[in-house]
């Protein structure tokens, strides 16, 4: 090898000409800096829900989402009347029973919306999760597919409607990502704009994501 200081060819640990230490690299050795460097992950193009929510950058992003101010649920709203009026029937259990009966009769309400975005699929999934967190919804189930996933969320009850579900299907396209969202609320014919507000908030959150 050649000395890095004087350029003389030398062997051993030191240069015979100037005494500069000689650095010998072991065969196939990996530089320390390269061995310790983190491997970047392109989570914005990933469709795997489990991988996404365990990615540190995604977890930090979701942790910063602040849900809307707590609102009175439908059960709490109805229950407040029991403190004022005397009813021979408990109102909250009766509301639950009526919802089940009307649901079996096919009475329900809901809305559907579909949009396409230029953002990669992983970015859209995470943006949807941010919207879910801000709205105070809970993810009940996730159905994974090779080109995307479906998020099944609970929509809490409030003074406008009974509790329901929000289905969000996110798929990778040749260019960008498609999102279809459906709300389903059993037991009533009208939700007084609740489904529309839920979809407006969700799609606005996705559209604003960089």
Coordinates of N, CA, C and O in Angstrom, one line a residue, residues 9-196:
X9 N 5.6 3.5 -1.1 CA 5.0 2.2 -0.9 C 5.5 1.6 0.4 O 6.7 1.5 0.6
X10 N 4.6 1.1 1.3 CA 5.1 0.6 2.6 C 4.2 -0.6 3.0 O 3.2 -0.8 2.4
X11 N 4.7 -1.3 4.0 CA 4.0 -2.4 4.6 C 4.0 -2.3 6.1 O 4.9 -1.6 6.6
X12 N 3.1 -3.0 6.8 CA 3.1 -2.9 8.2 C 2.2 -1.9 8.7 O 1.2 -1.4 8.0
X13 N 2.5 -1.4 10.0 CA 1.6 -0.5 10.6 C 2.0 1.0 10.4 O 1.2 1.9 10.6
X14 N 3.3 1.2 10.1 CA 3.8 2.6 9.9 C 4.6 2.7 8.7 O 5.2 1.7 8.2
X15 N 4.6 3.9 8.1 CA 5.4 4.1 6.9 C 6.9 4.2 7.2 O 7.3 4.8 8.2
X16 N 7.8 3.4 6.5 CA 9.2 3.4 6.8 C 9.9 4.7 6.5 O 10.9 5.0 7.1
X17 N 9.2 5.6 5.7 CA 9.8 6.8 5.3 C 9.5 8.0 6.2 O 10.4 8.7 6.6
X18 N 8.2 8.1 6.6 CA 7.8 9.3 7.4 C 7.2 8.9 8.7 O 6.9 9.8 9.6
X19 N 6.9 7.6 8.9 CA 6.4 7.2 10.2 C 4.9 7.3 10.4 O 4.3 7.1 11.4
X20 N 4.2 7.8 9.3 CA 2.7 7.9 9.4 C 2.0 6.6 9.5 O 2.4 5.6 8.8
X21 N 1.0 6.5 10.4 CA 0.3 5.2 10.6 C -0.4 4.8 9.3 O -0.9 5.6 8.6
X22 N -0.3 3.5 9.0 CA -1.0 3.0 7.8 C -2.3 2.3 8.2 O -2.3 1.5 9.2
X23 N -3.3 2.6 7.5 CA -4.7 2.1 7.8 C -5.0 0.9 6.8 O -5.0 1.1 5.6
X24 N -5.2 -0.3 7.4 CA -5.4 -1.5 6.6 C -6.9 -1.8 6.7 O -7.4 -1.9 7.8
X25 N -7.5 -1.9 5.6 CA -9.0 -2.3 5.6 C -9.1 -3.8 5.4 O -8.5 -4.4 4.5
X26 N -9.9 -4.4 6.3 CA -10.2 -5.8 6.1 C -11.0 -6.1 4.9 O -11.8 -5.2 4.5
X27 N -10.8 -7.3 4.3 CA -11.6 -7.6 3.1 C -13.1 -7.5 3.4 O -13.6 -8.0 4.4
X28 N -13.8 -6.9 2.4 CA -15.3 -6.8 2.5 C -15.8 -6.0 3.7 O -16.9 -6.2 4.2
X29 N -14.9 -5.2 4.3 CA -15.3 -4.5 5.5 C -16.3 -3.4 5.1 O -16.1 -2.8 4.1
X30 N -17.2 -3.1 6.0 CA -18.2 -2.1 5.8 C -17.8 -0.9 6.6 O -17.6 -1.0 7.8
X31 N -17.7 0.3 6.0 CA -17.3 1.5 6.8 C -18.3 1.7 7.9 O -19.5 1.5 7.8
X32 N -17.7 2.2 9.1 CA -18.6 2.3 10.2 C -19.8 3.3 10.0 O -20.9 3.0 10.4
X33 N -19.5 4.3 9.3 CA -20.6 5.3 9.0 C -21.7 4.7 8.2 O -22.9 4.9 8.5
X34 N -21.4 3.8 7.3 CA -22.4 3.2 6.4 C -23.2 2.1 7.2 O -24.3 2.0 7.1
X35 N -22.4 1.4 8.1 CA -23.1 0.4 8.9 C -24.1 0.9 9.9 O -25.1 0.3 10.2
X36 N -23.8 2.2 10.4 CA -24.7 2.7 11.4 C -25.8 3.6 10.8 O -26.7 4.0 11.5
X37 N -25.7 4.0 9.5 CA -26.6 4.9 8.9 C -28.0 4.2 8.9 O -28.1 3.1 8.5
X38 N -29.1 4.9 9.3 CA -30.4 4.4 9.2 C -30.8 4.1 7.7 O -30.5 4.9 6.9
X39 N -31.6 3.1 7.5 CA -32.1 2.8 6.2 C -33.4 3.6 6.0 O -34.3 3.4 6.8
X40 N -33.5 4.5 5.0 CA -34.7 5.2 4.9 C -35.8 4.4 4.4 O -35.7 3.4 3.7
X41 N -37.0 4.7 4.9 CA -38.2 3.9 4.5 C -39.2 4.9 3.8 O -39.5 5.9 4.2
X42 N -39.7 4.5 2.6 CA -40.5 5.3 1.8 C -42.0 5.0 2.2 O -42.7 4.3 1.5
X43 N -42.4 5.4 3.4 CA -43.7 5.0 3.9 C -44.8 5.7 3.1 O -45.9 5.2 3.1
X44 N -44.5 6.7 2.4 CA -45.6 7.4 1.7 C -46.1 6.6 0.5 O -47.2 6.9 0.0
X45 N -45.4 5.6 0.1 CA -45.9 4.7 -1.0 C -46.3 3.3 -0.5 O -46.6 2.4 -1.3
X46 N -46.4 3.1 0.8 CA -46.7 1.8 1.4 C -48.2 1.7 1.6 O -48.9 2.7 2.0
X47 N -48.7 0.6 1.3 CA -50.2 0.3 1.5 C -50.5 -0.5 2.8 O -51.6 -0.7 3.1
X48 N -49.4 -1.0 3.4 CA -49.6 -1.8 4.6 C -50.0 -1.0 5.8 O -49.1 -0.3 6.3
X49 N -51.2 -1.2 6.3 CA -51.6 -0.4 7.5 C -50.8 -0.6 8.7 O -50.4 0.3 9.4
X50 N -50.4 -1.9 9.0 CA -49.6 -2.2 10.2 C -48.3 -1.6 10.1 O -47.8 -1.0 11.1
X51 N -47.6 -1.6 8.9 CA -46.3 -1.0 8.8 C -46.4 0.5 9.0 O -45.5 1.1 9.6
X52 N -47.4 1.1 8.4 CA -47.6 2.5 8.5 C -47.7 3.0 9.9 O -47.0 4.0 10.3
X53 N -48.6 2.4 10.7 CA -48.8 2.9 12.1 C -47.7 2.6 13.0 O -47.6 3.1 14.1
X54 N -46.7 1.7 12.6 CA -45.6 1.5 13.4 C -44.3 2.2 12.9 O -43.2 2.0 13.4
X55 N -44.5 3.1 11.9 CA -43.4 3.9 11.4 C -43.3 5.1 12.3 O -44.3 5.8 12.5
X56 N -42.1 5.4 12.9 CA -42.0 6.5 13.8 C -42.5 7.8 13.3 O -43.2 8.6 14.0
X57 N -42.2 8.2 12.0 CA -42.7 9.4 11.5 C -44.2 9.5 11.5 O -44.8 10.6 11.8
X58 N -44.8 8.4 11.2 CA -46.3 8.4 11.1 C -46.9 8.5 12.5 O -47.8 9.2 12.8
X59 N -46.3 7.7 13.5 CA -46.7 7.8 14.9 C -46.6 9.2 15.4 O -47.5 9.6 16.2
X60 N -45.5 9.9 15.1 CA -45.4 11.2 15.6 C -46.5 12.1 15.0 O -47.0 13.0 15.7
X61 N -46.7 11.9 13.7 CA -47.8 12.8 13.1 C -49.1 12.5 13.7 O -49.9 13.5 13.9
X62 N -49.5 11.3 13.9 CA -50.8 11.0 14.5 C -50.9 11.5 15.9 O -52.0 11.9 16.3
X63 N -49.8 11.4 16.6 CA -49.8 11.9 18.0 C -50.1 13.4 18.2 O -50.6 13.8 19.2
X64 N -49.8 14.1 17.1 CA -50.0 15.6 17.1 C -51.5 16.0 16.8 O -51.8 17.2 16.9
X65 N -52.3 15.0 16.4 CA -53.6 15.3 16.0 C -54.5 15.6 17.2 O -54.5 14.7 18.1
X66 N -55.2 16.7 17.2 CA -56.0 17.0 18.4 C -57.5 16.8 18.0 O -58.0 17.5 17.1
X67 N -58.2 15.9 18.7 CA -59.6 15.7 18.4 C -60.4 17.0 18.7 O -60.0 17.8 19.5
X68 N -61.6 17.1 18.1 CA -62.4 18.2 18.3 C -62.9 18.2 19.8 O -62.8 17.1 20.5
X69 N -63.3 19.3 20.3 CA -63.8 19.4 21.6 C -64.9 18.4 21.9 O -65.8 18.2 21.0
X70 N -64.8 17.7 23.0 CA -65.8 16.6 23.3 C -67.2 17.2 23.2 O -67.5 18.2 23.8
X71 N -68.0 16.4 22.5 CA -69.4 16.8 22.4 C -70.3 15.8 23.1 O -69.9 14.7 23.4
X72 N -71.5 16.2 23.4 CA -72.5 15.4 24.1 C -72.9 14.3 23.1 O -73.3 14.6 22.0
X73 N -72.9 13.0 23.5 CA -73.3 11.9 22.7 C -74.9 11.9 22.7 O -75.5 12.6 23.5
X74 N -75.4 11.2 21.7 CA -76.9 11.0 21.6 C -77.5 10.5 22.9 O -78.5 10.9 23.4
X75 N -76.8 9.5 23.5 CA -77.3 8.8 24.7 C -77.3 9.8 25.9 O -78.2 9.8 26.7
X76 N -76.2 10.6 25.9 CA -76.1 11.6 27.0 C -77.2 12.7 26.8 O -77.8 13.2 27.8
X77 N -77.4 13.1 25.6 CA -78.4 14.1 25.3 C -79.8 13.6 25.7 O -80.6 14.3 26.4
X78 N -80.2 12.4 25.3 CA -81.5 11.8 25.7 C -81.6 11.6 27.2 O -82.6 11.8 27.8
X79 N -80.4 11.1 27.8 CA -80.4 10.8 29.2 C -80.6 12.1 30.0 O -81.1 12.0 31.2
X80 N -80.3 13.2 29.5 CA -80.4 14.5 30.3 C -81.9 14.8 30.5 O -82.3 15.4 31.5
X81 N -82.8 14.3 29.6 CA -84.2 14.5 29.8 C -84.8 13.8 30.9 O -85.8 14.2 31.5
X82 N -84.1 12.6 31.2 CA -84.6 11.8 32.3 C -84.5 12.5 33.7 O -85.1 12.2 34.6
X83 N -83.6 13.5 33.7 CA -83.4 14.2 34.9 C -84.4 15.3 35.1 O -84.6 15.9 36.2
X84 N -85.1 15.6 34.0 CA -86.1 16.7 34.0 C -87.5 16.1 34.1 O -88.4 16.6 34.8
X85 N -87.8 15.1 33.2 CA -89.1 14.5 33.2 C -89.1 13.1 33.8 O -88.1 12.5 33.8
X86 N -90.3 12.7 34.2 CA -90.5 11.4 34.7 C -91.1 10.5 33.7 O -92.2 10.7 33.3
X87 N -90.3 9.5 33.2 CA -90.8 8.7 32.1 C -90.9 7.3 32.7 O -90.0 6.8 33.4
X88 N -92.0 6.6 32.4 CA -92.2 5.2 32.8 C -91.2 4.2 32.2 O -91.0 3.1 32.6
X89 N -90.6 4.7 31.1 CA -89.6 3.9 30.3 C -88.3 4.6 30.3 O -88.2 5.8 30.0
X90 N -87.2 3.8 30.6 CA -85.9 4.4 30.5 C -85.6 4.8 29.0 O -85.7 4.0 28.1
X91 N -85.3 6.1 28.8 CA -85.2 6.6 27.4 C -84.0 6.0 26.6 O -84.1 5.7 25.5
X92 N -82.8 6.0 27.3 CA -81.6 5.5 26.6 C -81.7 4.1 26.1 O -81.5 3.8 24.9
X93 N -82.1 3.1 27.0 CA -82.3 1.7 26.5 C -83.4 1.7 25.4 O -83.2 0.9 24.4
X94 N -84.4 2.5 25.5 CA -85.5 2.4 24.5 C -85.0 2.9 23.2 O -85.4 2.4 22.1
X95 N -84.1 3.9 23.2 CA -83.5 4.4 22.0 C -82.7 3.4 21.3 O -82.8 3.2 20.0
X96 N -82.0 2.6 22.0 CA -81.2 1.5 21.5 C -82.0 0.4 20.9 O -81.7 -0.1 19.8
X97 N -83.1 0.1 21.6 CA -84.0 -1.0 21.1 C -84.7 -0.5 19.8 O -84.8 -1.3 18.8
X98 N -85.1 0.7 19.7 CA -85.8 1.2 18.5 C -84.8 1.3 17.4 O -85.2 1.0 16.2
X99 N -83.6 1.6 17.6 CA -82.6 1.6 16.5 C -82.4 0.2 16.0 O -82.4 0.0 14.7
X100 N -82.4 -0.8 16.8 CA -82.2 -2.2 16.3 C -83.5 -2.6 15.6 O -83.3 -3.3 14.5
X101 N -84.6 -2.2 16.0 CA -85.9 -2.6 15.3 C -86.0 -2.0 14.0 O -86.2 -2.6 13.0
X102 N -85.7 -0.7 13.9 CA -85.8 0.0 12.6 C -84.7 -0.4 11.7 O -84.9 -0.5 10.5
X103 N -83.5 -0.8 12.3 CA -82.4 -1.3 11.4 C -82.8 -2.6 10.7 O -82.5 -2.8 9.6
X104 N -83.5 -3.5 11.5 CA -83.9 -4.7 10.9 C -85.0 -4.5 9.8 O -85.1 -5.4 8.9
X105 N -85.7 -3.4 9.9 CA -86.7 -3.1 8.9 C -86.1 -2.5 7.7 O -86.8 -2.2 6.7
X106 N -84.8 -2.3 7.7 CA -84.1 -1.7 6.6 C -84.1 -0.2 6.6 O -83.7 0.5 5.6
X107 N -84.5 0.4 7.7 CA -84.5 1.9 7.8 C -83.1 2.4 8.1 O -82.5 2.0 9.1
X108 N -82.5 3.2 7.3 CA -81.2 3.7 7.5 C -80.9 4.9 6.6 O -81.7 5.2 5.8
X109 N -79.8 5.6 6.9 CA -79.4 6.7 6.1 C -77.9 6.7 5.9 O -77.2 5.9 6.6
X110 N -77.4 7.5 5.0 CA -76.0 7.5 4.7 C -75.7 8.2 3.4 O -76.6 8.5 2.6
X111 N -74.4 8.5 3.2 CA -74.0 9.1 2.0 C -72.7 8.5 1.5 O -71.9 7.8 2.3
X112 N -72.4 8.7 0.2 CA -71.2 8.1 -0.5 C -70.5 9.2 -1.2 O -71.2 10.0 -1.9
X113 N -69.2 9.2 -1.2 CA -68.4 10.1 -2.0 C -67.1 9.5 -2.4 O -66.5 8.7 -1.7
X114 N -66.6 9.8 -3.6 CA -65.4 9.3 -4.1 C -64.6 10.4 -4.8 O -65.1 11.2 -5.5
X115 N -63.3 10.4 -4.5 CA -62.4 11.4 -5.0 C -61.0 10.7 -5.4 O -60.7 9.6 -4.9
X116 N -60.3 11.4 -6.3 CA -58.9 10.9 -6.6 C -57.9 12.0 -6.3 O -58.2 13.2 -6.5
X117 N -56.8 11.6 -5.8 CA -55.7 12.5 -5.4 C -54.4 12.2 -6.0 O -54.1 11.0 -6.3
X118 N -53.5 13.2 -6.3 CA -52.2 12.9 -6.9 C -51.2 12.4 -5.8 O -50.2 11.8 -6.2
X119 N -51.5 12.5 -4.5 CA -50.6 12.0 -3.5 C -50.5 10.5 -3.5 O -51.4 9.8 -3.9
X120 N -49.3 10.0 -3.1 CA -49.1 8.5 -3.0 C -50.0 7.9 -2.0 O -50.5 8.5 -1.1
X121 N -50.3 6.6 -2.1 CA -51.3 5.9 -1.3 C -51.0 5.9 0.2 O -51.9 6.1 1.0
X122 N -49.7 5.7 0.5 CA -49.4 5.8 2.0 C -49.7 7.1 2.6 O -50.2 7.2 3.7
X123 N -49.4 8.2 1.9 CA -49.7 9.5 2.3 C -51.2 9.8 2.5 O -51.6 10.4 3.5
X124 N -52.0 9.2 1.6 CA -53.4 9.4 1.7 C -54.0 8.6 2.9 O -54.9 9.1 3.6
X125 N -53.5 7.4 3.1 CA -53.9 6.6 4.2 C -53.7 7.3 5.6 O -54.5 7.4 6.4
X126 N -52.5 7.8 5.7 CA -52.1 8.5 6.9 C -52.9 9.8 7.1 O -53.4 10.2 8.2
X127 N -53.2 10.5 6.0 CA -54.0 11.7 6.0 C -55.4 11.4 6.5 O -56.1 12.1 7.3
X128 N -56.0 10.3 6.0 CA -57.3 9.8 6.4 C -57.3 9.5 7.9 O -58.2 9.8 8.6
X129 N -56.2 8.9 8.4 CA -56.1 8.6 9.8 C -56.1 9.8 10.7 O -56.6 9.9 11.8
X130 N -55.4 10.9 10.1 CA -55.4 12.1 10.8 C -56.8 12.7 10.9 O -57.2 13.3 11.9
X131 N -57.5 12.7 9.8 CA -58.9 13.2 9.8 C -59.8 12.4 10.8 O -60.6 13.0 11.4
X132 N -59.6 11.1 10.8 CA -60.4 10.3 11.8 C -60.1 10.7 13.2 O -61.0 10.8 14.1
X133 N -58.8 10.9 13.5 CA -58.4 11.3 14.9 C -59.0 12.7 15.2 O -59.5 12.9 16.4
X134 N -58.9 13.6 14.3 CA -59.4 14.9 14.6 C -60.9 14.9 14.8 O -61.4 15.7 15.6
X135 N -61.6 14.0 14.2 CA -63.1 14.0 14.3 C -63.5 13.2 15.5 O -64.7 13.2 15.9
X136 N -62.6 12.6 16.2 CA -62.9 11.8 17.4 C -63.5 10.4 17.1 O -64.1 9.8 18.0
X137 N -63.3 9.9 15.9 CA -63.8 8.6 15.5 C -62.8 7.5 16.0 O -61.6 7.8 16.3
X138 N -63.3 6.3 16.1 CA -62.4 5.1 16.4 C -62.4 4.2 15.3 O -63.4 3.8 14.7
X139 N -61.2 3.7 15.0 CA -61.0 2.6 14.0 C -61.4 1.3 14.6 O -60.8 0.8 15.5
X140 N -62.5 0.7 14.1 CA -63.0 -0.6 14.6 C -62.3 -1.8 13.9 O -62.1 -2.8 14.5
X141 N -62.0 -1.6 12.6 CA -61.4 -2.8 11.9 C -60.7 -2.2 10.7 O -61.0 -1.1 10.2
X142 N -59.7 -3.0 10.2 CA -59.0 -2.7 8.9 C -58.9 -3.9 8.1 O -58.6 -5.0 8.5
X143 N -59.3 -3.8 6.8 CA -59.2 -4.9 5.9 C -58.2 -4.5 4.8 O -58.3 -3.6 4.0
X144 N -57.1 -5.3 4.9 CA -55.9 -5.1 4.0 C -56.1 -5.7 2.7 O -56.6 -6.9 2.5
X145 N -55.6 -5.0 1.6 CA -55.6 -5.6 0.3 C -54.2 -5.3 -0.3 O -53.4 -4.5 0.3
X146 N -53.9 -5.9 -1.4 CA -52.5 -5.7 -2.0 C -52.3 -4.3 -2.6 O -51.2 -3.8 -2.7
X147 N -53.4 -3.6 -2.9 CA -53.3 -2.3 -3.5 C -53.9 -1.2 -2.6 O -54.0 0.0 -3.1
X148 N -54.2 -1.5 -1.4 CA -54.7 -0.5 -0.5 C -55.4 -1.1 0.8 O -55.0 -2.2 1.1
X149 N -56.3 -0.4 1.4 CA -57.0 -1.0 2.6 C -58.3 -0.3 2.8 O -58.6 0.8 2.2
X150 N -59.2 -0.9 3.6 CA -60.4 -0.3 4.0 C -60.4 -0.1 5.5 O -60.0 -1.0 6.3
X151 N -60.7 1.2 5.9 CA -60.8 1.5 7.3 C -62.2 1.6 7.7 O -63.0 2.3 7.1
X152 N -62.6 0.8 8.8 CA -64.0 0.8 9.2 C -64.0 1.5 10.6 O -63.4 1.1 11.5
X153 N -64.7 2.6 10.7 CA -64.7 3.5 11.8 C -66.1 3.7 12.4 O -67.1 3.6 11.7
X154 N -66.1 3.9 13.7 CA -67.3 4.2 14.4 C -67.6 5.7 14.4 O -66.7 6.5 14.8
X155 N -68.8 6.1 14.0 CA -69.2 7.5 14.1 C -70.1 7.6 15.4 O -71.1 7.0 15.5
X156 N -69.6 8.3 16.4 CA -70.4 8.4 17.7 C -71.8 9.0 17.5 O -72.0 9.8 16.5
X157 N -72.7 8.7 18.3 CA -74.0 9.3 18.3 C -73.9 10.8 18.8 O -72.9 11.1 19.5
X158 N -74.8 11.6 18.4 CA -74.9 12.9 19.0 C -76.4 13.3 19.0 O -77.3 12.5 18.7
X159 N -76.7 14.6 19.2 CA -78.0 15.1 19.2 C -78.7 15.0 17.9 O -79.9 15.2 17.7
X160 N -77.9 14.9 16.8 CA -78.5 14.8 15.4 C -78.8 13.4 15.0 O -79.7 13.2 14.2
X161 N -78.1 12.4 15.4 CA -78.3 11.1 14.9 C -77.8 10.0 15.9 O -77.0 10.3 16.8
X162 N -78.2 8.8 15.6 CA -77.7 7.6 16.3 C -76.2 7.4 15.8 O -75.7 8.0 14.9
X163 N -75.6 6.4 16.5 CA -74.2 6.1 16.1 C -74.2 5.3 14.8 O -75.2 4.7 14.4
X164 N -73.1 5.4 14.1 CA -73.1 4.7 12.8 C -71.7 4.3 12.4 O -70.8 4.3 13.3
X165 N -71.4 4.0 11.2 CA -70.1 3.6 10.7 C -69.7 4.4 9.5 O -70.5 4.8 8.7
X166 N -68.4 4.5 9.4 CA -67.7 5.2 8.3 C -66.8 4.2 7.6 O -65.9 3.7 8.3
X167 N -67.0 3.9 6.3 CA -66.2 3.0 5.6 C -65.3 3.8 4.6 O -65.9 4.5 3.8
X168 N -64.0 3.7 4.7 CA -63.1 4.4 3.9 C -62.2 3.4 3.1 O -61.4 2.7 3.7
X169 N -62.4 3.4 1.8 CA -61.6 2.5 0.9 C -60.6 3.3 0.2 O -61.0 4.2 -0.6
X170 N -59.3 2.9 0.4 CA -58.2 3.7 -0.2 C -57.4 2.7 -1.1 O -57.0 1.7 -0.7
X171 N -57.3 3.1 -2.4 CA -56.6 2.2 -3.4 C -55.5 3.0 -4.1 O -55.7 4.2 -4.5
X172 N -54.4 2.3 -4.4 CA -53.4 2.9 -5.3 C -53.8 2.8 -6.7 O -54.4 1.8 -7.2
X173 N -53.7 3.9 -7.5 CA -54.0 3.9 -8.9 C -52.7 4.1 -9.7 O -51.6 4.2 -9.1
X174 N -52.8 4.0 -11.0 CA -51.7 4.1 -11.9 C -51.0 5.5 -11.7 O -49.8 5.7 -11.7
X175 N -51.9 6.5 -11.4 CA -51.5 7.8 -11.1 C -52.2 8.3 -9.9 O -53.4 8.6 -9.9
X176 N -51.6 8.4 -8.7 CA -52.2 8.8 -7.5 C -53.0 7.8 -6.8 O -52.7 6.6 -6.8
X177 N -54.0 8.2 -6.1 CA -54.8 7.4 -5.2 C -56.3 7.7 -5.2 O -56.6 8.9 -5.4
X178 N -57.1 6.7 -5.2 CA -58.6 6.9 -5.1 C -59.1 6.6 -3.7 O -58.6 5.7 -3.0
X179 N -60.1 7.4 -3.3 CA -60.7 7.2 -2.0 C -62.2 7.2 -2.1 O -62.8 8.1 -2.8
X180 N -62.8 6.2 -1.6 CA -64.3 6.1 -1.5 C -64.7 6.0 -0.1 O -64.2 5.2 0.7
X181 N -65.6 6.9 0.4 CA -66.0 6.9 1.7 C -67.6 6.8 1.8 O -68.3 7.4 1.0
X182 N -68.1 5.9 2.7 CA -69.5 5.7 2.8 C -69.9 5.8 4.3 O -69.2 5.2 5.2
X183 N -70.9 6.5 4.6 CA -71.5 6.5 6.0 C -72.7 5.6 6.0 O -73.5 5.5 5.0
X184 N -73.0 5.0 7.1 CA -74.1 4.1 7.3 C -74.6 4.3 8.7 O -73.9 4.0 9.7
X185 N -75.9 4.8 8.8 CA -76.5 5.0 10.2 C -77.8 4.3 10.1 O -78.7 4.7 9.4
X186 N -77.9 3.2 11.0 CA -79.2 2.4 11.0 C -80.2 3.1 12.0 O -79.8 3.7 12.9
X187 N -81.4 2.8 11.6 CA -82.5 3.2 12.6 C -83.1 4.5 12.3 O -84.1 4.9 13.1
X188 N -82.7 5.3 11.4 CA -83.3 6.6 11.1 C -83.2 7.0 9.6 O -82.2 6.5 9.0
X189 N -84.1 7.8 9.1 CA -84.1 8.1 7.7 C -83.3 9.4 7.4 O -82.9 9.6 6.3
X190 N -83.1 10.2 8.4 CA -82.4 11.5 8.3 C -81.4 11.7 9.4 O -81.6 11.3 10.5
X191 N -80.2 12.2 9.0 CA -79.2 12.5 10.0 C -78.9 14.0 10.1 O -77.9 14.3 10.8
X192 N -79.7 14.8 9.5 CA -79.6 16.3 9.6 C -78.2 16.8 9.3 O -77.7 17.6 10.0
X193 N -77.7 16.2 8.2 CA -76.4 16.7 7.7 C -75.1 16.1 8.3 O -74.0 16.5 8.0
X194 N -75.3 15.1 9.2 CA -74.2 14.5 9.9 C -73.3 13.8 8.9 O -72.0 13.9 9.0
X195 N -73.8 13.0 8.0 CA -73.0 12.2 7.1 C -72.2 13.2 6.2 O -71.0 13.0 5.9
X196 N -72.9 14.3 5.7 CA -72.2 15.2 4.9 C -71.0 15.9 5.6 O -69.9 16.1 5.0

